[in-house]
Amino acid sequence: MHPLDILRLDTLAQSLVKTIMLEAHRSKSFALLDERVQRWIWRNEWTELHDVQEQSIPLILAHEHDVLLCAAMASGKTEAAFLPVLSSMLSQKNGLGLTIYISPLAALINDQFSRLTGLCENLEVPVHPWHGGISPSIKKDFFGNPCGVLLITPESLEAMFCNHGYEIPQLLHGTEYIVIDELHSFIGNERGKQLQTLLSLAEERTEKNIPRLGLSATLGDVELAADFLSGEDRNKRPCDIIVSESNQHKIKLLLKGITEAPQALSAHAEQLPQSEQAVPQALSALPLGTEGRFDHLGANENTNGDGGGEKSFTFSAVETIAEYLFEKLRGTNSLVFPNTRSKVELFTHLLSSYCEKNGLRNEFFAHHGNLSKEIRKDAEEALRSKEKSATVICTNTLELGIDIGEVESVVQIEPPPSVSSLRQRLGRSGRRRGQAAVLRAFSIEKAQNPGNHPFSQLRERTFDLCACIMLMLEGWCEPPSPGGLHLSTLVQQILALIAECNGLLPEAAYNSLCVRGPFQLIDKKDFYILVKALIAQELVEQDARGTLLLGTLGEKRVNHFSFYAAFESQTEYRIVAQDKTLGTLPINSTMQIHDIIIFAGKTWRIQNINDKNRTIEVSFFGEGKAPVFTGSGWSTHTIVRARMKELYASNKEVSFADSNARRLIDEGRTVFSEYALNKRNNFIIEKNKYAVLFTWLGDRANRTLQLLFRHHKIASYTGGLGLTIPGKSGAEIADFLHELQETEIPPLETLLDKSQNLFVGKWDWVLPPRLLKKNYASLYLDLQSAREWLAAIVTTQAP
């Protein structure tokens, strides 16, 4: 017998064995797949389908409903979508048809192109990557034969609609499915509204319902996510929800506490335990149902590896953490998340310099949005390398599912932007079968001092981090907020629709965007007010028949490549005192003249705000004894603050904390008890020059209360567990709160009357004042929670 014949028989035997193994698992879904897809599964030596794949295949092949797939990272979600999608495409009698895969990142498209090419090449299904870095010749191939799988970002799809509007019905006519990866990244933001509009227009242009498949590992509320995917009227457009709990990896956790003294650090204040064996083994602080997946970093976690004693640090907290990470992460593939770009650069510099000083190959790389694509790519390639280890210090740029190989551990420095973000970050670790996900978290606190702000005395950052970790272990993350108007994105979509259609009547635009499209919270009156504003700004003009056309400025804006993105990078304000620039901050809260802000450890009163030049003029107000103003841009959820309060009131040990973190927790609980914050009627603390109002609410509700105080001529600032009110006593604040019980709360638009810094979205500068306030309130304020809080303290009495 010829050797090739023997090889063919051997391959056939292997395939038969795999088939028998799949059948042994009673995989009904496997039998539904096209035979050519089954062969691909055989060749890749699969012995079973993952749970999410078993559930998704029959639902997607039915081609009747939208399908939401929520499963852990590395659970096979991509294959869960594409195995049945490709089987369906291969069964079409009139050609393959088209599947559109929408990704939030161009880098993720590149990854999926490599991944899907291996699946599709033997099926003779073309795969078309499409984003700004793809050559025109590849895009031209798609226009010549619009079938197969199109991998695209919302921005590139927007450009296709704008620049090839007359071709869209033909290009998308064969669309059978639309797959949306990392669905959570679109919910509740500008890109999400843009994506929903494009989905609606795609169906309008093709005159058919196209099944939508949403993929995510991080959804706080699957029902709200399904509403986002399919629309709130699910009777008209049903959505099948798949939540797979399989492939949950074991998690190893460690929270390390760092206390940074203002000058020389005492040995007690800055001791980092050399051995992490001191972490208790009890799981009393964990919620029920998590014990089986959780473990401590313990026996092998020695700072220097010499097995004894403790190390006292006399440097800054950043240097302390950097030295620890240098010892722990060298020789591993890891991700470090310090939250801000500046700290990414600082940690990368320190860790790289340690390599240089020790004559070692550099293993530490930076990755954030301000770096060039080439530098980010180098960092990603370093992680993918199987020959050399690498650690990347990054912002949220590496949260999403870019292929970066096997990551052994994740480091979170200070509280994450959200529980959702922490969950996404940890999901990058432990993706290999049998490997645990590893999280090291660091909490940095000031040395305890009676003069510190109560939030600092309460060790707020430590409790915030603990609450985020515990909520993550329970499977909770922030649900989407569906009430935002997103008028900035509506402006963009009006201009895009005019460009696509080469002009249209206002009624037609309203019907496409606000009746059939996603802007259904916008009534016709406000829509026409917005159109008039566009005309006044020369973005739009109207001919004698009433047709909307692009105006002089509109033509210029739409024809620029930057138009297609619904968002823009956060703009920072310069903080100026007596013509001297103190620095810059990304400021996300509404401000008014005479408000107080915290910067560089001091308090400043706002004298003038120039939104056009992004400048805030301030005068010195006093020494800062308040929490540092971070300008972080994220909003902490009320559930996180509620969990923090539970932790303060509890005496249970936090089992994943090291000895220093446990000491910080004990200190916070002691202060909580001393201030009697465990008593229901005690929510005001009076200090020497200010009062602190503890609300335990999320940032959106706290901002609303701040506006209410401002409306009554009381200056305050938010940030943390409530509001800080300079120059007021506790009794004055208590009296004011009681007066509020007899006062009707005005509409949010009224509370925002004198507010500035409301330009948050890319096109907010177009909005008339009333719509600008209405839009801001819908996105960043929470009147209902503020009202409920005020109602709950009616019967309370201040100390």
Short mmCIF file of N, CA and C in Angstrom, two decimals, residues 526-589:
data_model
loop_
_atom_site.label_atom_id
_atom_site.label_comp_id
_atom_site.label_asym_id
_atom_site.label_seq_id
_atom_site.Cartn_x
_atom_site.Cartn_y
_atom_site.Cartn_z
N ASP A 526 -38.68 68.39 19.74
CA ASP A 526 -37.25 68.55 20.01
C ASP A 526 -36.42 68.24 18.77
N PHE A 527 -36.86 67.28 17.97
CA PHE A 527 -36.13 66.95 16.74
C PHE A 527 -36.09 68.16 15.81
N TYR A 528 -37.19 68.83 15.64
CA TYR A 528 -37.23 69.97 14.74
C TYR A 528 -36.45 71.16 15.30
N ILE A 529 -36.44 71.31 16.62
CA ILE A 529 -35.59 72.34 17.24
C ILE A 529 -34.12 72.05 16.95
N LEU A 530 -33.76 70.77 17.01
CA LEU A 530 -32.38 70.38 16.71
C LEU A 530 -32.03 70.64 15.25
N VAL A 531 -32.95 70.34 14.33
CA VAL A 531 -32.70 70.61 12.91
C VAL A 531 -32.49 72.10 12.66
N LYS A 532 -33.29 72.94 13.32
CA LYS A 532 -33.13 74.39 13.18
C LYS A 532 -31.75 74.83 13.67
N ALA A 533 -31.27 74.20 14.75
CA ALA A 533 -29.94 74.53 15.26
C ALA A 533 -28.86 74.14 14.25
N LEU A 534 -29.05 73.00 13.59
CA LEU A 534 -28.09 72.57 12.57
C LEU A 534 -28.06 73.56 11.40
N ILE A 535 -29.22 74.06 11.04
CA ILE A 535 -29.30 75.05 9.96
C ILE A 535 -28.61 76.35 10.39
N ALA A 536 -28.85 76.77 11.63
CA ALA A 536 -28.24 78.00 12.14
C ALA A 536 -26.72 77.91 12.18
N GLN A 537 -26.20 76.71 12.39
CA GLN A 537 -24.75 76.51 12.47
C GLN A 537 -24.14 76.23 11.10
N GLU A 538 -24.95 76.28 10.04
CA GLU A 538 -24.51 76.02 8.66
C GLU A 538 -24.00 74.61 8.46
N LEU A 539 -24.42 73.72 9.35
CA LEU A 539 -24.15 72.31 9.12
C LEU A 539 -25.14 71.74 8.11
N VAL A 540 -26.33 72.28 8.11
CA VAL A 540 -27.41 71.83 7.24
C VAL A 540 -28.06 73.05 6.59
N GLU A 541 -28.55 72.88 5.38
CA GLU A 541 -29.38 73.90 4.75
C GLU A 541 -30.62 73.23 4.17
N GLN A 542 -31.63 74.04 3.87
CA GLN A 542 -32.91 73.51 3.40
C GLN A 542 -33.28 74.20 2.10
N ASP A 543 -33.61 73.40 1.07
CA ASP A 543 -33.98 74.02 -0.21
C ASP A 543 -35.45 74.42 -0.21
N ALA A 544 -35.91 74.93 -1.34
CA ALA A 544 -37.27 75.46 -1.43
C ALA A 544 -38.33 74.39 -1.19
N ARG A 545 -38.00 73.13 -1.46
CA ARG A 545 -38.96 72.04 -1.25
C ARG A 545 -38.90 71.48 0.16
N GLY A 546 -38.00 72.02 0.98
CA GLY A 546 -37.89 71.57 2.36
C GLY A 546 -36.87 70.46 2.56
N THR A 547 -36.19 70.05 1.49
CA THR A 547 -35.20 68.97 1.59
C THR A 547 -33.98 69.44 2.38
N LEU A 548 -33.53 68.62 3.31
CA LEU A 548 -32.33 68.90 4.08
C LEU A 548 -31.10 68.50 3.28
N LEU A 549 -30.15 69.41 3.14
CA LEU A 549 -28.89 69.18 2.45
C LEU A 549 -27.74 69.59 3.37
N LEU A 550 -26.58 69.07 3.10
CA LEU A 550 -25.42 69.48 3.91
C LEU A 550 -25.08 70.94 3.61
N GLY A 551 -24.87 71.70 4.68
CA GLY A 551 -24.47 73.09 4.52
C GLY A 551 -22.97 73.21 4.30
N THR A 552 -22.50 74.45 4.29
CA THR A 552 -21.07 74.70 4.02
C THR A 552 -20.19 74.00 5.05
N LEU A 553 -20.50 74.21 6.33
CA LEU A 553 -19.72 73.56 7.38
C LEU A 553 -19.98 72.06 7.43
N GLY A 554 -21.23 71.66 7.15
CA GLY A 554 -21.57 70.24 7.15
C GLY A 554 -20.78 69.46 6.12
N GLU A 555 -20.64 70.01 4.90
CA GLU A 555 -19.84 69.34 3.86
C GLU A 555 -18.41 69.15 4.33
N LYS A 556 -17.86 70.20 4.94
CA LYS A 556 -16.48 70.13 5.41
C LYS A 556 -16.31 69.07 6.49
N ARG A 557 -17.26 69.03 7.43
CA ARG A 557 -17.16 68.08 8.54
C ARG A 557 -17.36 66.64 8.07
N VAL A 558 -18.37 66.42 7.26
CA VAL A 558 -18.69 65.05 6.84
C VAL A 558 -17.60 64.47 5.95
N ASN A 559 -16.93 65.31 5.19
CA ASN A 559 -15.90 64.82 4.28
C ASN A 559 -14.55 64.62 4.95
N HIS A 560 -14.47 64.88 6.24
CA HIS A 560 -13.22 64.64 6.97
C HIS A 560 -13.29 63.27 7.63
N PHE A 561 -12.16 62.56 7.66
CA PHE A 561 -12.15 61.19 8.18
C PHE A 561 -12.60 61.11 9.64
N SER A 562 -12.42 62.19 10.40
CA SER A 562 -12.78 62.17 11.82
C SER A 562 -14.29 62.16 12.05
N PHE A 563 -15.08 62.40 11.01
CA PHE A 563 -16.53 62.48 11.17
C PHE A 563 -17.14 61.16 11.60
N TYR A 564 -16.61 60.04 11.13
CA TYR A 564 -17.29 58.75 11.27
C TYR A 564 -17.34 58.24 12.70
N ALA A 565 -16.46 58.71 13.57
CA ALA A 565 -16.50 58.31 14.97
C ALA A 565 -17.54 59.15 15.70
N ALA A 566 -18.39 58.49 16.50
CA ALA A 566 -19.42 59.20 17.24
C ALA A 566 -18.87 59.85 18.50
N PHE A 567 -17.65 59.52 18.87
CA PHE A 567 -17.06 60.02 20.10
C PHE A 567 -15.74 60.72 19.77
N GLU A 568 -15.22 61.45 20.74
CA GLU A 568 -13.89 62.00 20.62
C GLU A 568 -13.16 61.81 21.95
N SER A 569 -11.85 61.88 21.89
CA SER A 569 -11.07 61.68 23.11
C SER A 569 -11.41 62.76 24.13
N GLN A 570 -11.32 62.38 25.39
CA GLN A 570 -11.66 63.30 26.46
C GLN A 570 -10.76 64.53 26.41
N THR A 571 -11.37 65.71 26.47
CA THR A 571 -10.63 66.96 26.42
C THR A 571 -10.34 67.44 27.83
N GLU A 572 -9.09 67.83 28.04
CA GLU A 572 -8.69 68.28 29.36
C GLU A 572 -8.78 69.80 29.46
N TYR A 573 -9.10 70.28 30.65
CA TYR A 573 -9.14 71.70 30.95
C TYR A 573 -7.83 72.13 31.60
N ARG A 574 -7.35 73.31 31.21
CA ARG A 574 -6.20 73.90 31.90
C ARG A 574 -6.71 74.59 33.16
N ILE A 575 -6.04 74.34 34.28
CA ILE A 575 -6.36 75.00 35.54
C ILE A 575 -5.37 76.15 35.70
N VAL A 576 -5.87 77.39 35.72
CA VAL A 576 -5.01 78.59 35.72
C VAL A 576 -5.30 79.43 36.95
N ALA A 577 -4.22 79.83 37.66
CA ALA A 577 -4.34 80.73 38.82
C ALA A 577 -3.38 81.89 38.60
N GLN A 578 -3.93 83.10 38.50
CA GLN A 578 -3.12 84.31 38.30
C GLN A 578 -2.17 84.14 37.11
N ASP A 579 -2.73 83.73 36.00
CA ASP A 579 -1.99 83.55 34.74
C ASP A 579 -0.95 82.44 34.78
N LYS A 580 -0.94 81.66 35.85
CA LYS A 580 0.00 80.54 35.94
C LYS A 580 -0.78 79.24 35.79
N THR A 581 -0.36 78.41 34.84
CA THR A 581 -1.03 77.12 34.63
C THR A 581 -0.59 76.13 35.69
N LEU A 582 -1.57 75.63 36.44
CA LEU A 582 -1.28 74.66 37.51
C LEU A 582 -1.19 73.24 36.96
N GLY A 583 -1.85 73.01 35.85
CA GLY A 583 -1.87 71.67 35.26
C GLY A 583 -3.14 71.50 34.45
N THR A 584 -3.40 70.28 34.03
CA THR A 584 -4.60 69.98 33.26
C THR A 584 -5.34 68.82 33.89
N LEU A 585 -6.66 68.82 33.72
CA LEU A 585 -7.50 67.75 34.26
C LEU A 585 -8.62 67.44 33.28
N PRO A 586 -8.93 66.14 33.09
CA PRO A 586 -10.16 65.81 32.37
C PRO A 586 -11.34 65.92 33.33
N ILE A 587 -12.13 66.97 33.19
CA ILE A 587 -13.20 67.24 34.16
C ILE A 587 -14.53 66.86 33.56
N ASN A 588 -15.27 66.06 34.29
CA ASN A 588 -16.52 65.51 33.76
C ASN A 588 -17.76 65.99 34.50
N SER A 589 -17.57 66.72 35.59
CA SER A 589 -18.73 67.21 36.33
C SER A 589 -19.08 68.62 35.87
#
